[in-house]
């Protein structure tokens, strides 16, 4: 049996999971392959890892990542420390030292992917990153290999388990945002500082990676629009439900013509859309391709063993030589085939859900619909309940397709009406 030597940097939850798979005596890798990745070295600041994993003495252990990179026996380095620094420097050095790299670092790839990929090309090495999006779901392999025959028309889905848990809790159990977040923190899904997840930043990092592979282009992360769920009100979940929609935080990439739309925001989906039934910490990603049509991949988007499963799949690709072949052949890793502009959010067209808080008197609806009409926004349906909030009435509307720039202008004008009380809420809709 041939072997390929692996060095792990960062023994947090996922690193420990990867070590467990690689150290398994009756590993499925041994049953299936003639060439297997073998754990040869570990770098971590915590020396307890050695005893916790019962490491044999022939596995090199160090608290210095550089010592691991200088070890000539190690052929592939797995970076699992996360964050931008020193992860970026570690990967750069690993490539310079002639090692292939496997990483789960979505933020680093979203922000510095081009630089890292070009460095890898320069040194004839590869970077693999299946675990960076969708945990155990093999979405990168699907986009890179399985769907290669397709012009990708859209990629959209739920790529953050924490926010999906919170929205599911709000929807199914009628729990307000702050309580659902506290529960997610208690269960270990949300961090103490939940900003990256709840403000849609984690999803936008993942979207940058998906769009790069799907569309074959170099993505400037800074042009991705993102909005999180921290301002979502239970009332909007109820009204949207009544109108036949479920609220989800979606990462959306579309390529209509010569532009790319890249956006992350709370989105209303019809109840019968497959993504509407993706609940809790699960992730799901829909890909529409010119030949394959509609597809959806579903699974655990985070967690120790699902993410470790993706890392080990990358290690096998490297060990078998597949990673290098694909990495060298794909134009996206040398800067992409062309520079396609990313559409401004004001130029996108969707349907909208609007919730106004208004004074309950004749003529209010006419005033609002008049302004919407002036901006070519057509109303599809309206609901108004008798229930009063602070003496005012919620007026909920669904529009037909409209341009976001027009909607923003109309809302600015509507806000000035004396019959409008409180902040107006709007949500984008995908069918
Ligand atoms: N924080 C992420 C999530 C998991 O909640 O989905 C890692 O990507």
CSV table of C-alpha atoms and ligand atoms in Angstrom, one decimal:
chain,number,residue,atom,x,y,z
A,1,UNK,CA,0.0,0.0,0.0
A,2,UNK,CA,1.3,3.4,-1.0
A,3,UNK,CA,1.1,6.3,1.5
A,4,UNK,CA,1.0,10.1,1.4
A,5,UNK,CA,2.2,12.0,4.5
A,6,UNK,CA,-0.1,14.5,6.1
A,7,UNK,CA,0.7,17.3,8.6
A,8,UNK,CA,-2.2,18.8,10.5
A,9,UNK,CA,-2.0,22.4,11.8
A,10,UNK,CA,-4.7,23.3,14.3
A,11,UNK,CA,-6.3,20.6,16.5
A,12,UNK,CA,-9.6,22.2,17.3
A,13,UNK,CA,-12.9,20.4,16.7
A,14,UNK,CA,-12.4,19.7,13.0
A,15,UNK,CA,-8.6,18.9,13.3
A,16,UNK,CA,-9.4,16.3,16.0
A,17,UNK,CA,-12.1,14.8,13.7
A,18,UNK,CA,-9.6,14.5,10.8
A,19,UNK,CA,-7.0,12.9,13.1
A,20,UNK,CA,-9.7,10.4,14.2
A,21,UNK,CA,-10.5,9.3,10.7
A,22,UNK,CA,-6.9,9.1,9.7
A,23,UNK,CA,-6.0,7.1,12.8
A,24,UNK,CA,-8.9,4.7,12.5
A,25,UNK,CA,-7.6,1.1,12.5
A,26,UNK,CA,-10.3,-0.2,10.1
A,27,UNK,CA,-10.6,3.0,8.2
A,28,UNK,CA,-12.9,2.9,5.1
A,29,UNK,CA,-9.9,4.5,3.2
A,30,UNK,CA,-7.9,1.2,3.7
A,31,UNK,CA,-10.8,-0.8,2.3
A,32,UNK,CA,-11.2,1.4,-0.7
A,33,UNK,CA,-7.8,2.7,-1.8
A,34,UNK,CA,-4.3,1.5,-2.7
A,35,UNK,CA,-2.8,4.8,-1.7
A,36,UNK,CA,-3.9,6.4,1.6
A,37,UNK,CA,-3.2,9.6,3.4
A,38,UNK,CA,-1.3,8.9,6.6
A,39,UNK,CA,-1.1,11.3,9.6
A,40,UNK,CA,2.6,12.1,10.0
A,41,UNK,CA,2.7,15.3,12.0
A,42,UNK,CA,0.7,17.7,14.1
A,43,UNK,CA,1.2,21.3,15.1
A,44,UNK,CA,-0.8,22.7,18.0
A,45,UNK,CA,-0.2,24.9,20.9
A,46,UNK,CA,-1.9,22.4,23.3
A,47,UNK,CA,0.4,19.5,24.3
A,48,UNK,CA,-2.5,17.6,25.7
A,49,UNK,CA,-3.5,16.7,22.2
A,50,UNK,CA,-0.8,14.0,22.2
A,51,UNK,CA,-2.4,12.1,25.1
A,52,UNK,CA,-6.0,12.9,24.1
A,53,UNK,CA,-5.4,11.2,20.7
A,54,UNK,CA,-3.1,8.6,22.1
A,55,UNK,CA,-0.5,9.5,19.4
A,56,UNK,CA,2.2,7.0,18.6
A,57,UNK,CA,5.8,8.2,18.9
A,58,UNK,CA,6.3,8.1,15.1
A,59,UNK,CA,3.8,11.0,14.7
A,60,UNK,CA,5.8,14.2,14.9
A,61,UNK,CA,4.3,16.7,17.3
A,62,UNK,CA,5.2,20.3,17.7
A,63,UNK,CA,3.8,23.6,18.9
A,64,UNK,CA,5.5,25.4,16.1
A,65,UNK,CA,3.7,25.3,12.7
A,66,UNK,CA,7.0,26.3,11.0
A,67,UNK,CA,8.7,23.1,12.3
A,68,UNK,CA,6.0,21.1,10.7
A,69,UNK,CA,6.4,22.9,7.4
A,70,UNK,CA,10.2,22.3,7.5
A,71,UNK,CA,9.7,18.6,8.0
A,72,UNK,CA,10.6,17.0,4.6
A,73,UNK,CA,8.5,13.9,5.2
A,74,UNK,CA,5.3,15.9,5.2
A,75,UNK,CA,3.8,16.1,1.7
A,76,UNK,CA,0.4,17.8,2.3
A,77,UNK,CA,-0.4,20.4,5.0
A,78,UNK,CA,-3.9,20.8,6.4
A,79,UNK,CA,-4.5,24.3,7.7
A,80,UNK,CA,-7.3,24.3,10.3
A,81,UNK,CA,-6.5,27.3,12.5
A,82,UNK,CA,-9.0,29.6,10.7
A,83,UNK,CA,-8.9,33.4,10.5
A,84,UNK,CA,-6.6,35.5,8.2
A,85,UNK,CA,-3.4,35.5,10.1
A,86,UNK,CA,-1.2,33.6,10.5
A,87,UNK,CA,-3.2,31.1,8.4
A,88,UNK,CA,-2.3,33.0,5.2
A,89,UNK,CA,1.5,33.1,6.0
A,90,UNK,CA,1.4,29.4,6.9
A,91,UNK,CA,-0.2,28.4,3.6
A,92,UNK,CA,2.2,30.6,1.6
A,93,UNK,CA,5.1,29.0,3.4
A,94,UNK,CA,3.8,25.5,2.9
A,95,UNK,CA,3.5,26.1,-0.8
A,96,UNK,CA,7.0,27.6,-1.0
A,97,UNK,CA,8.3,24.4,0.8
A,98,UNK,CA,6.7,22.3,-1.9
A,99,UNK,CA,3.7,21.0,0.0
A,100,UNK,CA,0.1,20.7,-1.2
A,101,UNK,CA,-2.4,22.5,1.0
A,102,UNK,CA,-5.9,21.5,2.2
A,103,UNK,CA,-7.9,24.1,4.1
A,104,UNK,CA,-11.4,24.8,5.5
A,105,UNK,CA,-10.6,28.5,5.8
A,106,UNK,CA,-13.5,30.3,3.9
A,107,UNK,CA,-12.7,33.8,5.1
A,108,UNK,CA,-9.1,33.5,3.9
A,109,UNK,CA,-10.1,32.0,0.5
A,110,UNK,CA,-12.9,34.6,0.0
A,111,UNK,CA,-10.6,37.5,0.7
A,112,UNK,CA,-7.2,36.3,-0.5
A,113,UNK,CA,-8.1,33.3,-2.7
A,114,UNK,CA,-6.5,34.8,-5.9
A,115,UNK,CA,-3.2,35.5,-4.3
A,116,UNK,CA,-3.0,32.1,-2.7
A,117,UNK,CA,-4.1,30.2,-5.8
A,118,UNK,CA,-1.5,32.1,-7.9
A,119,UNK,CA,1.2,31.2,-5.4
A,120,UNK,CA,0.2,27.5,-5.5
A,121,UNK,CA,0.3,27.6,-9.4
A,122,UNK,CA,3.7,29.3,-9.2
A,123,UNK,CA,5.1,26.4,-7.1
A,124,UNK,CA,3.3,23.7,-9.0
A,125,UNK,CA,1.2,22.8,-5.9
A,126,UNK,CA,-2.6,22.6,-5.2
A,127,UNK,CA,-5.0,24.1,-2.7
A,128,UNK,CA,-8.1,22.1,-1.9
A,129,UNK,CA,-11.0,23.4,0.2
A,130,UNK,CA,-14.0,21.2,0.1
A,131,UNK,CA,-14.6,21.8,3.8
A,132,UNK,CA,-14.8,25.6,3.4
A,133,UNK,CA,-18.5,25.5,2.2
A,134,UNK,CA,-21.3,23.2,3.4
A,135,UNK,CA,-19.4,21.1,5.9
A,136,UNK,CA,-19.8,17.5,4.7
A,137,UNK,CA,-21.8,18.3,1.6
A,138,UNK,CA,-19.5,17.7,-1.5
A,139,UNK,CA,-20.6,21.0,-3.1
A,140,UNK,CA,-17.1,22.0,-4.3
A,141,UNK,CA,-16.5,18.7,-6.0
A,142,UNK,CA,-20.0,18.8,-7.6
A,143,UNK,CA,-19.3,22.3,-9.0
A,144,UNK,CA,-15.8,21.6,-10.0
A,145,UNK,CA,-16.2,18.1,-11.5
A,146,UNK,CA,-19.8,16.8,-11.6
A,147,UNK,CA,-21.3,19.9,-13.2
A,148,UNK,CA,-18.3,20.7,-15.4
A,149,UNK,CA,-20.3,20.2,-18.6
A,150,UNK,CA,-22.7,23.0,-17.6
A,151,UNK,CA,-22.9,26.7,-17.9
A,152,UNK,CA,-23.9,27.5,-14.3
A,153,UNK,CA,-27.0,29.7,-14.3
A,154,UNK,CA,-27.5,30.0,-10.5
A,155,UNK,CA,-26.2,28.7,-7.2
A,156,UNK,CA,-28.3,29.5,-4.2
A,157,UNK,CA,-28.9,28.0,-0.8
A,158,UNK,CA,-28.6,27.9,2.9
A,159,UNK,CA,-24.9,27.8,3.8
A,160,UNK,CA,-25.0,28.9,7.4
A,161,UNK,CA,-26.3,26.4,10.0
A,162,UNK,CA,-26.4,28.8,12.9
A,163,UNK,CA,-28.7,31.3,11.2
A,164,UNK,CA,-30.9,28.5,9.8
A,165,UNK,CA,-31.2,27.1,13.4
A,166,UNK,CA,-32.3,30.6,14.6
A,167,UNK,CA,-34.8,31.2,11.8
A,168,UNK,CA,-36.2,27.7,12.2
A,169,UNK,CA,-36.7,28.2,15.9
A,170,UNK,CA,-38.4,31.6,15.3
A,171,UNK,CA,-40.7,30.1,12.6
A,172,UNK,CA,-41.6,26.8,14.2
A,173,UNK,CA,-41.7,27.8,17.9
A,174,UNK,CA,-42.6,31.4,17.7
A,175,UNK,CA,-39.5,32.4,19.6
A,176,UNK,CA,-38.2,35.9,19.2
A,177,UNK,CA,-34.7,36.5,17.6
A,178,UNK,CA,-32.8,37.3,20.8
A,179,UNK,CA,-34.1,34.1,22.6
A,180,UNK,CA,-33.4,31.9,19.5
A,181,UNK,CA,-29.9,33.3,19.4
A,182,UNK,CA,-29.3,32.6,23.1
A,183,UNK,CA,-30.5,29.1,22.6
A,184,UNK,CA,-28.1,28.6,19.6
A,185,UNK,CA,-25.3,29.9,21.8
A,186,UNK,CA,-26.2,27.6,24.6
A,187,UNK,CA,-26.1,24.6,22.2
A,188,UNK,CA,-22.7,25.7,20.9
A,189,UNK,CA,-23.9,26.5,17.3
A,190,UNK,CA,-23.5,30.3,17.7
A,191,UNK,CA,-20.3,31.9,18.9
A,192,UNK,CA,-20.2,34.2,21.9
A,193,UNK,CA,-19.8,37.0,19.4
A,194,UNK,CA,-22.2,35.8,16.7
A,195,UNK,CA,-21.6,38.6,14.2
A,196,UNK,CA,-20.0,36.5,11.5
A,197,UNK,CA,-22.9,34.2,11.3
A,198,UNK,CA,-25.9,36.4,12.1
A,199,UNK,CA,-24.8,39.4,9.9
A,200,UNK,CA,-24.4,37.1,6.8
A,201,UNK,CA,-20.6,37.5,6.6
A,202,UNK,CA,-19.9,33.8,6.9
A,203,UNK,CA,-22.5,33.1,4.2
A,204,UNK,CA,-20.9,35.8,1.9
A,205,UNK,CA,-17.5,34.2,2.3
A,206,UNK,CA,-18.9,30.9,1.2
A,207,UNK,CA,-20.8,32.5,-1.7
A,208,UNK,CA,-17.5,34.0,-3.0
A,209,UNK,CA,-16.0,30.5,-3.1
A,210,UNK,CA,-19.1,28.9,-4.7
A,211,UNK,CA,-19.3,31.6,-7.4
A,212,UNK,CA,-15.6,31.3,-8.2
A,213,UNK,CA,-15.9,27.6,-8.9
A,214,UNK,CA,-19.3,27.7,-10.5
A,215,UNK,CA,-18.8,30.7,-12.8
A,216,UNK,CA,-15.0,30.2,-13.3
A,217,UNK,CA,-14.2,33.8,-12.4
A,218,UNK,CA,-12.1,35.7,-10.0
A,219,UNK,CA,-14.5,37.2,-7.4
A,220,UNK,CA,-13.9,40.5,-5.6
A,221,UNK,CA,-15.4,39.7,-2.2
A,222,UNK,CA,-15.9,43.4,-1.5
A,223,UNK,CA,-18.6,43.6,-4.1
A,224,UNK,CA,-20.8,41.0,-2.5
A,225,UNK,CA,-23.9,42.5,-0.9
A,226,UNK,CA,-24.7,41.0,2.5
A,227,UNK,CA,-27.4,41.5,5.1
A,228,UNK,CA,-28.0,39.2,8.1
A,229,UNK,CA,-31.0,38.2,10.2
A,230,UNK,CA,-30.5,40.3,13.3
A,231,UNK,CA,-33.3,42.7,12.3
A,232,UNK,CA,-35.8,40.0,11.5
A,233,UNK,CA,-39.1,40.4,13.3
A,234,UNK,CA,-41.4,37.5,14.3
A,235,UNK,CA,-44.3,39.6,12.8
A,236,UNK,CA,-42.7,39.3,9.3
A,237,UNK,CA,-42.3,35.6,9.6
A,238,UNK,CA,-46.1,35.4,10.5
A,239,UNK,CA,-47.3,37.6,7.7
A,240,UNK,CA,-45.1,36.0,5.2
A,241,UNK,CA,-46.3,32.6,6.3
A,242,UNK,CA,-49.9,33.7,5.7
A,243,UNK,CA,-48.9,34.8,2.2
A,244,UNK,CA,-47.4,31.4,1.5
A,245,UNK,CA,-43.8,32.1,2.2
A,246,UNK,CA,-41.0,30.8,4.5
A,247,UNK,CA,-38.1,33.1,5.6
A,248,UNK,CA,-34.6,31.8,5.0
A,249,UNK,CA,-31.1,33.4,4.9
A,250,UNK,CA,-30.0,32.7,1.4
A,251,UNK,CA,-26.7,33.1,-0.4
A,252,UNK,CA,-27.6,33.8,-4.0
A,253,UNK,CA,-25.3,33.8,-7.1
A,254,UNK,CA,-26.9,34.3,-10.5
A,255,UNK,CA,-25.5,35.0,-13.9
A,256,UNK,CA,-28.1,36.7,-16.0
A,257,UNK,CA,-26.2,37.8,-19.2
A,258,UNK,CA,-22.9,39.5,-18.7
A,259,UNK,CA,-23.3,40.3,-15.0
A,260,UNK,CA,-23.1,38.3,-11.9
A,261,UNK,CA,-25.5,38.9,-9.0
A,262,UNK,CA,-24.0,38.0,-5.6
A,263,UNK,CA,-26.0,38.6,-2.5
A,264,UNK,CA,-26.8,37.3,0.9
A,265,UNK,CA,-30.0,38.4,2.7
A,266,UNK,CA,-33.1,37.1,4.4
A,267,UNK,CA,-35.3,35.8,1.6
A,268,UNK,CA,-38.9,34.7,1.3
A,269,UNK,CA,-39.4,31.4,-0.5
A,270,UNK,CA,-42.7,29.7,-1.4
A,271,UNK,CA,-43.6,27.0,1.2
A,272,UNK,CA,-43.3,24.3,-1.4
A,273,UNK,CA,-39.7,25.3,-2.4
A,274,UNK,CA,-37.4,22.5,-1.4
A,275,UNK,CA,-35.2,25.0,0.6
A,276,UNK,CA,-38.2,25.9,2.7
A,277,UNK,CA,-38.1,22.5,4.4
A,278,UNK,CA,-34.4,22.7,5.2
A,279,UNK,CA,-34.5,23.2,9.0
A,280,UNK,CA,-32.2,23.5,12.0
A,281,UNK,CA,-28.5,23.5,11.4
A,282,UNK,CA,-28.8,21.7,8.0
A,283,UNK,CA,-27.5,23.3,4.9
A,284,UNK,CA,-28.7,22.9,1.3
A,285,UNK,CA,-27.5,24.3,-2.0
A,286,UNK,CA,-29.4,24.4,-5.3
A,287,UNK,CA,-27.4,24.6,-8.5
A,288,UNK,CA,-29.0,25.2,-11.9
A,289,UNK,CA,-26.9,24.2,-14.8
A,290,UNK,CA,-27.5,24.5,-18.6
A,291,UNK,CA,-27.4,20.7,-19.1
A,292,UNK,CA,-28.2,19.1,-15.8
A,293,UNK,CA,-31.1,21.5,-14.9
A,294,UNK,CA,-32.1,21.9,-11.3
A,295,UNK,CA,-30.2,20.1,-8.5
A,296,UNK,CA,-30.0,20.3,-4.8
A,297,UNK,CA,-27.4,19.0,-2.3
A,298,UNK,CA,-28.4,18.7,1.3
A,299,UNK,CA,-26.6,17.8,4.5
A,300,UNK,CA,-24.8,18.9,7.7
A,301,UNK,CA,-23.0,22.2,7.0
A,302,UNK,CA,-20.9,22.1,10.1
A,303,UNK,CA,-19.8,19.9,13.0
A,304,UNK,CA,-16.7,17.8,13.7
A,305,UNK,CA,-17.2,14.7,11.6
A,306,UNK,CA,-19.1,16.1,8.6
A,307,UNK,CA,-16.4,18.7,8.2
A,308,UNK,CA,-13.6,16.2,8.8
A,309,UNK,CA,-15.2,14.0,6.1
A,310,UNK,CA,-14.7,16.8,3.6
A,311,UNK,CA,-11.1,17.5,4.6
A,312,UNK,CA,-10.2,13.8,4.3
A,313,UNK,CA,-11.9,13.7,0.8
A,314,UNK,CA,-9.5,16.5,-0.2
A,315,UNK,CA,-6.5,14.6,1.3
A,316,UNK,CA,-7.4,11.5,-0.8
A,317,UNK,CA,-7.6,13.7,-3.9
A,318,UNK,CA,-4.1,15.0,-3.1
A,319,UNK,CA,-2.8,11.5,-2.4
A,320,UNK,CA,-4.2,10.1,-5.6
A,321,UNK,CA,-2.8,13.0,-7.7
A,322,UNK,CA,-6.3,14.2,-8.7
A,323,UNK,CA,-6.0,17.5,-6.8
A,324,UNK,CA,-2.9,18.7,-8.7
A,325,UNK,CA,-4.4,17.8,-12.1
A,326,UNK,CA,-7.7,19.6,-11.5
A,327,UNK,CA,-6.0,22.6,-9.8
A,328,UNK,CA,-3.7,23.1,-12.7
A,329,UNK,CA,-6.3,22.6,-15.4
A,330,UNK,CA,-9.0,25.0,-14.0
A,331,UNK,CA,-8.7,28.5,-15.4
A,332,UNK,CA,-10.4,30.0,-12.3
A,333,UNK,CA,-7.2,29.2,-10.3
A,334,UNK,CA,-5.1,31.3,-12.6
A,335,UNK,CA,-7.4,34.4,-12.3
A,336,UNK,CA,-10.5,33.3,-14.2
A,337,UNK,CA,-11.5,33.4,-17.8
A,338,UNK,CA,-12.7,37.0,-17.9
A,339,UNK,CA,-13.6,39.7,-15.5
A,340,UNK,CA,-17.4,39.8,-15.2
A,341,UNK,CA,-18.8,42.8,-13.3
A,342,UNK,CA,-20.9,42.1,-10.1
A,343,UNK,CA,-24.3,43.8,-10.3
A,344,UNK,CA,-25.1,46.6,-7.8
A,345,UNK,CA,-27.9,45.5,-5.4
A,346,UNK,CA,-29.9,48.6,-6.7
A,347,UNK,CA,-30.0,47.0,-10.1
A,348,UNK,CA,-31.3,43.6,-9.1
A,349,UNK,CA,-34.9,42.7,-9.9
A,350,UNK,CA,-37.0,40.6,-7.5
A,351,UNK,CA,-40.4,40.6,-5.9
A,352,UNK,CA,-40.7,42.3,-2.5
A,353,UNK,CA,-42.6,41.8,0.7
A,354,UNK,CA,-43.4,45.2,2.3
A,355,UNK,CA,-44.7,45.9,5.8
A,356,UNK,CA,-45.9,49.4,6.7
A,357,UNK,CA,-47.1,50.6,10.0
A,358,UNK,CA,-49.9,53.0,9.1
A,359,UNK,CA,-52.7,55.1,10.6
A,360,UNK,CA,-56.0,53.3,10.0
A,361,UNK,CA,-58.0,55.8,7.9
A,362,UNK,CA,-59.4,56.0,4.4
A,363,UNK,CA,-57.0,56.8,1.5
A,364,UNK,CA,-53.8,55.4,3.1
A,365,UNK,CA,-53.6,52.5,0.7
A,366,UNK,CA,-54.2,54.8,-2.3
A,367,UNK,CA,-51.4,57.1,-1.2
A,368,UNK,CA,-48.9,54.3,-0.8
A,369,UNK,CA,-49.8,52.4,-3.9
A,370,UNK,CA,-49.7,55.7,-5.9
A,371,UNK,CA,-46.1,56.3,-5.0
A,372,UNK,CA,-45.2,52.6,-5.7
A,373,UNK,CA,-47.0,53.0,-9.1
A,374,UNK,CA,-44.9,56.1,-9.9
A,375,UNK,CA,-41.8,54.0,-9.6
A,376,UNK,CA,-43.3,51.2,-11.7
A,377,UNK,CA,-43.8,48.9,-8.7
A,378,UNK,CA,-47.0,46.8,-9.1
A,379,UNK,CA,-48.8,45.3,-6.1
A,380,UNK,CA,-49.6,41.6,-6.3
A,381,UNK,CA,-51.5,41.2,-2.9
A,382,UNK,CA,-52.3,43.1,0.2
A,383,UNK,CA,-53.2,42.1,3.7
A,384,UNK,CA,-54.4,44.2,6.6
A,385,UNK,CA,-55.4,42.9,10.0
A,386,UNK,CA,-57.5,44.6,12.6
A,387,UNK,CA,-54.8,44.0,15.2
A,388,UNK,CA,-53.3,47.3,16.2
A,389,UNK,CA,-49.7,47.9,17.2
A,390,UNK,CA,-49.5,51.1,19.3
A,391,UNK,CA,-52.7,52.3,17.7
A,392,UNK,CA,-51.4,51.7,14.2
A,393,UNK,CA,-52.2,49.0,11.7
A,394,UNK,CA,-49.7,46.7,9.9
A,395,UNK,CA,-50.3,46.9,6.1
A,396,UNK,CA,-48.5,44.1,4.3
A,397,UNK,CA,-48.0,44.0,0.5
A,398,UNK,CA,-46.4,41.7,-2.0
A,399,UNK,CA,-45.2,43.3,-5.2
A,400,UNK,CA,-44.5,41.9,-8.6
A,401,UNK,CA,-41.0,42.1,-10.0
A,402,UNK,CA,-39.4,45.5,-9.5
A,403,UNK,CA,-35.9,47.0,-9.6
A,404,UNK,CA,-34.4,47.5,-6.1
A,405,UNK,CA,-33.3,51.1,-6.9
A,406,UNK,CA,-36.9,52.0,-7.7
A,407,UNK,CA,-38.1,50.4,-4.5
A,408,UNK,CA,-35.6,52.3,-2.4
A,409,UNK,CA,-36.7,55.6,-4.0
A,410,UNK,CA,-40.4,54.8,-3.4
A,411,UNK,CA,-39.8,53.8,0.2
A,412,UNK,CA,-37.9,57.0,0.8
A,413,UNK,CA,-40.9,59.0,-0.5
A,414,UNK,CA,-43.4,56.8,1.4
A,415,UNK,CA,-41.5,57.3,4.6
A,416,UNK,CA,-42.3,61.1,4.4
A,417,UNK,CA,-46.1,60.5,4.4
A,418,UNK,CA,-47.7,61.6,7.6
A,419,UNK,CA,-49.8,58.3,7.7
A,420,UNK,CA,-46.7,56.2,8.0
A,421,UNK,CA,-45.7,55.4,11.5
A,422,UNK,CA,-42.6,53.5,12.4
A,423,UNK,CA,-40.0,51.9,10.2
A,424,UNK,CA,-41.0,50.1,7.0
A,425,UNK,CA,-39.8,46.5,6.6
A,426,UNK,CA,-39.0,45.0,3.2
A,427,UNK,CA,-37.9,41.5,2.3
A,428,UNK,CA,-36.7,40.1,-1.1
A,429,UNK,CA,-38.5,37.1,-2.5
A,430,UNK,CA,-37.2,34.2,-4.7
A,431,UNK,CA,-39.6,31.9,-6.4
B,1,LIG,N1,-20.6,29.0,11.6
B,1,LIG,C1,-20.9,28.1,10.4
B,1,LIG,C2,-22.4,27.8,10.4
B,1,LIG,C3,-20.2,26.8,10.4
B,1,LIG,O1,-23.1,28.1,11.4
B,1,LIG,O2,-22.8,27.3,9.4
B,1,LIG,C4,-18.8,26.8,9.8
B,1,LIG,O3,-18.9,27.2,8.5
